[in-house]
Short mmCIF file of C-alpha atoms in Angstrom, two decimals:
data_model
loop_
_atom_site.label_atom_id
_atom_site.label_comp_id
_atom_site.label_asym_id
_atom_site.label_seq_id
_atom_site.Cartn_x
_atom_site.Cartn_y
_atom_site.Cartn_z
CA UNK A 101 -13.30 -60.01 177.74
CA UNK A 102 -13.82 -61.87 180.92
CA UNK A 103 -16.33 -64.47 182.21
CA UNK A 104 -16.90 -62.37 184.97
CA UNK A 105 -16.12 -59.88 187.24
CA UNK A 106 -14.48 -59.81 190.78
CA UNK A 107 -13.83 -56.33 191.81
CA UNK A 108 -10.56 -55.74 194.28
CA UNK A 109 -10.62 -53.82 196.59
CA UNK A 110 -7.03 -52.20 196.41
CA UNK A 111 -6.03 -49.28 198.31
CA UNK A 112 -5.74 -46.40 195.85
CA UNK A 113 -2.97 -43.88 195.90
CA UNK A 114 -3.64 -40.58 193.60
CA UNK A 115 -0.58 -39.65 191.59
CA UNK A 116 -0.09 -36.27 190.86
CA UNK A 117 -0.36 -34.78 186.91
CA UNK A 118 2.94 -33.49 185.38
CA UNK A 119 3.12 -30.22 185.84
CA UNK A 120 0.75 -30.48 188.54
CA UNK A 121 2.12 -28.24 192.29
CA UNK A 122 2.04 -29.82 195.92
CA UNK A 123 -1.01 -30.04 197.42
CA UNK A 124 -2.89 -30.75 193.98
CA UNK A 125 -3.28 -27.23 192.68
CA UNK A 126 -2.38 -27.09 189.26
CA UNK A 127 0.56 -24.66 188.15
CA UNK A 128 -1.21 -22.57 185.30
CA UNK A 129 0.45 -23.47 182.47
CA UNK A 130 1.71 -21.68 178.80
CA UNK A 131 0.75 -24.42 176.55
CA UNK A 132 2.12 -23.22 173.45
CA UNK A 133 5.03 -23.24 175.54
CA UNK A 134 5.15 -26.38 177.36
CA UNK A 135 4.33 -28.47 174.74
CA UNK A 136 2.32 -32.05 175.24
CA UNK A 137 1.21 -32.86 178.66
CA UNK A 138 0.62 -35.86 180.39
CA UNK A 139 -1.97 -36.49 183.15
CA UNK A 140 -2.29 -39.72 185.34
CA UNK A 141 -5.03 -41.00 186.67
CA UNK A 142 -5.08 -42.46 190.50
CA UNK A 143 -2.73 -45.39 190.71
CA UNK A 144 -3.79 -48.85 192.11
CA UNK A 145 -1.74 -51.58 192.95
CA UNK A 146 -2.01 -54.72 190.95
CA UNK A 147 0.21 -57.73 192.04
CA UNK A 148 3.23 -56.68 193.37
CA UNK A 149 3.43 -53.50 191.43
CA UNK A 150 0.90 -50.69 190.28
CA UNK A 151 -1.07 -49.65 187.22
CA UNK A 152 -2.78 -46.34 186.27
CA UNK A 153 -4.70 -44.78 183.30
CA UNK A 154 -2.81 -41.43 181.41
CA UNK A 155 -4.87 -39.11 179.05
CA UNK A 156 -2.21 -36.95 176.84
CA UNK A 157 -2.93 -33.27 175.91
CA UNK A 158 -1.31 -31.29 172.88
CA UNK A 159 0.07 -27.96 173.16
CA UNK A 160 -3.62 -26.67 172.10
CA UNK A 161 -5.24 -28.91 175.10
CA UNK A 162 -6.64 -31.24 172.87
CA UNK A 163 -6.52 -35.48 173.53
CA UNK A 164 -3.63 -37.18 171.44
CA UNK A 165 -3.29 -40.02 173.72
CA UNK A 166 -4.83 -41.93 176.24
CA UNK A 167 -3.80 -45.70 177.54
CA UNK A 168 -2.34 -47.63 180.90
CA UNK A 169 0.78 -48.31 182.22
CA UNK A 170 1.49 -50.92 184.43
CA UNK A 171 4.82 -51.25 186.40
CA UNK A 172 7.00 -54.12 186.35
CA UNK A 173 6.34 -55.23 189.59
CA UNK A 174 2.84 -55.97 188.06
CA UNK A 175 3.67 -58.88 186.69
CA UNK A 176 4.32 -61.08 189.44
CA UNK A 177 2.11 -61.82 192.28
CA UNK A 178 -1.04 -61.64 190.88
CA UNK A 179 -4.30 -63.49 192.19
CA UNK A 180 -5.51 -66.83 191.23
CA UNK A 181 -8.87 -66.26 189.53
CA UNK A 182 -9.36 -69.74 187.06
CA UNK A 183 -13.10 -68.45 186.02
CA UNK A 184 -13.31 -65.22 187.71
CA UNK A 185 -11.20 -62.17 186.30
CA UNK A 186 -9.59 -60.06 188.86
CA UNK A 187 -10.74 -56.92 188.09
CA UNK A 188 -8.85 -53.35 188.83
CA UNK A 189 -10.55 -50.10 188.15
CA UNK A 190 -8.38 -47.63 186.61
CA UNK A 191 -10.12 -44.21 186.25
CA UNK A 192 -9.43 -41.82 183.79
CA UNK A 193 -8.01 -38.07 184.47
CA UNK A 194 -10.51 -35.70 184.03
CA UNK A 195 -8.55 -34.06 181.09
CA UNK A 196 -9.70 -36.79 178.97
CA UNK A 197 -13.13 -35.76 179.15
CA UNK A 198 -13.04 -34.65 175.43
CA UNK A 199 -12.05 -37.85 174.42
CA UNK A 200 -15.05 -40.65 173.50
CA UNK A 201 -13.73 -42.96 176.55
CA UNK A 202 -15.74 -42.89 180.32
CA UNK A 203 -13.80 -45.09 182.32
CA UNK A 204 -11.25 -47.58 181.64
CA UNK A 205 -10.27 -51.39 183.87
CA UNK A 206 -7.94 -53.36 183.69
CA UNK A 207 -8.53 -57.69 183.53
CA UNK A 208 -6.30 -60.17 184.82
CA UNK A 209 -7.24 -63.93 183.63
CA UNK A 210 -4.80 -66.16 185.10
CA UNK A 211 -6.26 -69.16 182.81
CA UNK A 212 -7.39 -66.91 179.98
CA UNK A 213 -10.92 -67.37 179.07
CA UNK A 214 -13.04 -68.87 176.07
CA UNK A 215 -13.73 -69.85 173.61
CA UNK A 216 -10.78 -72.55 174.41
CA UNK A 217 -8.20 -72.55 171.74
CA UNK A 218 -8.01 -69.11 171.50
CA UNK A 219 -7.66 -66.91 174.33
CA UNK A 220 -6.91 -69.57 177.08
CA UNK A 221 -3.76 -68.27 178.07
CA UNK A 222 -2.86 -65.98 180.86
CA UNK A 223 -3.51 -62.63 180.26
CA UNK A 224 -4.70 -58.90 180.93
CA UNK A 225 -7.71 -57.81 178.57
CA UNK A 226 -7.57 -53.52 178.93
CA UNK A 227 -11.23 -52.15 178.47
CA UNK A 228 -11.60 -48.45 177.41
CA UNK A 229 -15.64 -48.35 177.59
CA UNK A 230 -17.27 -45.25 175.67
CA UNK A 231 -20.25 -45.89 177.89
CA UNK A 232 -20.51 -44.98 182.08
CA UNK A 233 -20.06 -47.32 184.62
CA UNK A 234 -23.65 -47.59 185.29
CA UNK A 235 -24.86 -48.95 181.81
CA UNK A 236 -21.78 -51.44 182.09
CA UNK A 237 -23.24 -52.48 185.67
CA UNK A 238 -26.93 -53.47 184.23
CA UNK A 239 -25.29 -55.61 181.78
CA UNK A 240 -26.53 -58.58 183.74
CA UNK A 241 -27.97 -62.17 182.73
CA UNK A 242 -30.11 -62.34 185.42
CA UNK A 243 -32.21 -59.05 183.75
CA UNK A 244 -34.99 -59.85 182.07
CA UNK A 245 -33.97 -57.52 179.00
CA UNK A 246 -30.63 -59.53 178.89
CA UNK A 247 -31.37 -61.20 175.74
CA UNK A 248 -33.32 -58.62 174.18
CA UNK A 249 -30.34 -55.96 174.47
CA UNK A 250 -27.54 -58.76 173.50
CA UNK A 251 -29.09 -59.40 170.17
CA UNK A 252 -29.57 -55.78 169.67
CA UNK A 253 -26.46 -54.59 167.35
CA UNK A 254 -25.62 -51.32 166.20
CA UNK A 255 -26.23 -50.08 162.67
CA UNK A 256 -23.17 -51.78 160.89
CA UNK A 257 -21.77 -48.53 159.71
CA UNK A 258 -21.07 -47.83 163.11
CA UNK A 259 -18.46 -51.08 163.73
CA UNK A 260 -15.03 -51.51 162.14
CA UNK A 261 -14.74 -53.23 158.83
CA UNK A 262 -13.53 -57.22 159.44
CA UNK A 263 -14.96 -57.49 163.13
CA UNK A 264 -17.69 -60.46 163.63
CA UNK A 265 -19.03 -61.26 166.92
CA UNK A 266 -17.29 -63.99 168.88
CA UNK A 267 -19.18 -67.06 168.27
CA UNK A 268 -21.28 -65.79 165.09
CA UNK A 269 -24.90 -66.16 165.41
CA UNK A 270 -24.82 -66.85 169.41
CA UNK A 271 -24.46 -63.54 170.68
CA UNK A 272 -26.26 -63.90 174.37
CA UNK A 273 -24.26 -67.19 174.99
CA UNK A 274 -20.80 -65.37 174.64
CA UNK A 275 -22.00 -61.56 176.21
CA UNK A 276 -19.85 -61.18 179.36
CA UNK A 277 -21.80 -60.22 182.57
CA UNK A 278 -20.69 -56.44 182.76
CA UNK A 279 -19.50 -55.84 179.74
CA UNK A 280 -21.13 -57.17 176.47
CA UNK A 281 -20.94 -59.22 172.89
CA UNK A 282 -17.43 -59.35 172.03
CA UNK A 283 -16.12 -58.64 168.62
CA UNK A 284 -13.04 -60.11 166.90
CA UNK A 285 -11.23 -59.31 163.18
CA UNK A 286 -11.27 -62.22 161.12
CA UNK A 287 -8.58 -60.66 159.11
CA UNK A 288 -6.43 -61.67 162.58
CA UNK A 289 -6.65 -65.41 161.71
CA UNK A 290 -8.19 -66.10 164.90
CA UNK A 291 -9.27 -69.82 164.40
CA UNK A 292 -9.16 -71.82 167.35
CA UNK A 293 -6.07 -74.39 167.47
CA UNK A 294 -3.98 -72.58 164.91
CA UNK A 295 -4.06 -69.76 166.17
CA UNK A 296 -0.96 -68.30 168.87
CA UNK A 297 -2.48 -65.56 170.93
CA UNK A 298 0.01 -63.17 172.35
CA UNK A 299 -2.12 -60.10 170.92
CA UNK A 300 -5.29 -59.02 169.86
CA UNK A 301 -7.83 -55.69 169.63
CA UNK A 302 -11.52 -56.35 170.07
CA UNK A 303 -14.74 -54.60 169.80
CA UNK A 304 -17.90 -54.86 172.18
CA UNK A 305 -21.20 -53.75 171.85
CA UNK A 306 -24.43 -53.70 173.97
CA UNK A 307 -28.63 -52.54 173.19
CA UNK A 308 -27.68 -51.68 170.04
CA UNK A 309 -24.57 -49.15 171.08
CA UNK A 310 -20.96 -49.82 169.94
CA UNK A 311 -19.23 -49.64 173.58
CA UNK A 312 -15.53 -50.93 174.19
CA UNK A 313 -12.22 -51.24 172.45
CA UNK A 314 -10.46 -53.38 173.96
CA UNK A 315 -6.71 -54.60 173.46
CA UNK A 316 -5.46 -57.99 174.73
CA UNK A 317 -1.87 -59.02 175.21
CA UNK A 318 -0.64 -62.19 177.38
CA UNK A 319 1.52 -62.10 180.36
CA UNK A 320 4.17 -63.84 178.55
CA UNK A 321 4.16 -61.25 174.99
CA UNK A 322 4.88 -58.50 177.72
CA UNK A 323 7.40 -60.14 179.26
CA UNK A 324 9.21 -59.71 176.11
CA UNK A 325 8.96 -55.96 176.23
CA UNK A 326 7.20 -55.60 173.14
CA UNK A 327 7.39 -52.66 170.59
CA UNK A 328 4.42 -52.91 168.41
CA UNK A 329 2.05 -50.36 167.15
CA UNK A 330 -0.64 -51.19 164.55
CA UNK A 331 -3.79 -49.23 163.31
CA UNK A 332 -6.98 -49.30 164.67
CA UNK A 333 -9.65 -50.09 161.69
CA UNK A 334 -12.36 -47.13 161.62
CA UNK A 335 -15.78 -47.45 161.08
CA UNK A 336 -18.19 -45.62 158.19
CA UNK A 337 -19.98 -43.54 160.78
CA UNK A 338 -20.00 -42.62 164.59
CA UNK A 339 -22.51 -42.67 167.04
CA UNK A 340 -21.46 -40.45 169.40
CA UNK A 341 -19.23 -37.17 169.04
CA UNK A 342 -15.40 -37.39 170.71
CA UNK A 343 -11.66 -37.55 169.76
CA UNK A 344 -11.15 -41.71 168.74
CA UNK A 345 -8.02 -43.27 168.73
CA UNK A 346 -6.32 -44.51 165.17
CA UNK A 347 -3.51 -46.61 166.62
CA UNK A 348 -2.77 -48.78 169.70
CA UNK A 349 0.42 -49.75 170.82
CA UNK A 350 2.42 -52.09 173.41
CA UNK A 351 5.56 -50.86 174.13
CA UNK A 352 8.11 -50.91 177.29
CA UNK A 353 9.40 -47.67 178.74
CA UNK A 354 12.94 -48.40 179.97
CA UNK A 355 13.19 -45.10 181.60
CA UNK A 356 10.21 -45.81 183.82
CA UNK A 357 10.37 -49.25 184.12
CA UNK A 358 6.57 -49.43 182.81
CA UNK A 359 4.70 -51.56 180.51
CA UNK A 360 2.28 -49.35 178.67
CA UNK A 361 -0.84 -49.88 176.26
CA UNK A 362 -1.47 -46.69 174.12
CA UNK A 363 -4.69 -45.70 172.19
CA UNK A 364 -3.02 -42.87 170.15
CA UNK A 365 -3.46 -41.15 167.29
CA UNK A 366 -6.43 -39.11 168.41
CA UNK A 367 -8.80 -37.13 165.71
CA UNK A 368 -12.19 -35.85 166.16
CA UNK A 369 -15.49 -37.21 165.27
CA UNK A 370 -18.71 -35.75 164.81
CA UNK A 371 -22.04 -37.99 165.29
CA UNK A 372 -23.90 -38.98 162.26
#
């Protein structure tokens, strides 16, 4: 979630897949041999270290994985932004086409954000959209429509059990320019004062379509070099057909010096 957006303009350097030969032609490959595969998407930098997206394929080619890892480096040095969330675009590999997610970014909020008491400390909200960049873009107030699509909510057997928008009733007050109405899971104890952020796994939606996950984890909770994993509450019915995660986890990879956010736990859905 984010007040709004200010896109950087980072140089981007593309990383090359595992398994993946010199000049970007890929090595064919015995699956049932080789066993899961991972594929990177470009890398951008982000403070004074980098950040990419990574899609994971089983031996049969199918999604069991996708999420972002972000260097160490990436903690420190990052923009001031106050009420404007530095934005980094981090595109997915095309081998997670099969999966429900378009595109993926990447928030920094240096002050955190609203509503205060909650999630007003620093940290990075990670947005896997299931809808393209272009419907993201028209989320904007100044449309006449903005209202009208805001208020507009899926059918509820579409959303996670426990998830309530952000501020109740007042959906168009809290949707965030480019992204949407925010959903939270009461069952987190998310009650502004007593509540200690250092975690949290939201829900948006937008003109009546059920459009982000998004997992949100403070500057400071990473620092730690967390090791959490925790399941990601399914809904009745879905609208559209795709491999969906069924965990996310934070966790630090010592061997790569990376921090990385995993949406894991893949299995099919049909539409209904």
């Amino acid at each position: 979630m984010r007040p709004r957006r200010q896109f950087l303009s980072a140089g981007l350097i593309v990383v090359c897949a595992t398994l993946t030969m010199a000049g970007g032609t890929r090595a064919p490959v015995d699956r049932a041999a080789a066993g899961p595969t991972v594929f990177d998407g470009p890398t951008v930098q982000v403070g004074e270290g980098t950040a990419h997206s990574f899609v994971t394929l089983d031996a049969a080619g199918n999604p069991t994985e996708v999420g972002m890892r972000l260097s160490e480096g990436a903690m420190y040095g990052l923009p001031a932004t106050h009420d404007v969330a530095a934005t980094y675009e981090l595109d997915l590999p095309a081998e997670a086409a099969t999966t429900v997610f378009d595109h993926t970014t990447l928030d920094w909020n240096d002050h955190g954000h609203g509503p205060s008491g909650m999630f007003d400390k620093p940290h990075f909200d990670t947005h896997f959209y299931m809808v393209d960049e272009a419907a993201v873009a028209e989320i904007d107030p100044a449309g006449p429509d903005f209202e009208a699509k805001g208020t507009r909510l899926p059918d509820l057997r579409y959303l996670p059990p426990d998830y309530i928008p952000m501020l109740g009733p007042k959906l168009v007050p809290q949707a965030s320019p480019a992204m949407g109405v925010h959903w939270f899971d009461v069952t987190d104890g998310v009650i502004p004062g007593p509540y200690q952020f250092t975690q949290a796994f939201l829900n948006g939606t937008w003109d009546g379509d059920y459009t982000f996950m998004e997992p949100m984890v403070t500057r400071e909770w990473l620092l730690t070099k967390p090791n959490t994993v925790r399941t990601i509450k399914q809904p009745q019915a879905y609208q559209r057909s795709g491999y969906y995660p069924t965990t996310v986890a934070v966790t630090f990879d010592d061997g790569a010096d990376e921090y990385v956010i995993t949406l894991g736990g893949m299995v099919l859905r049909q539409a209904s």
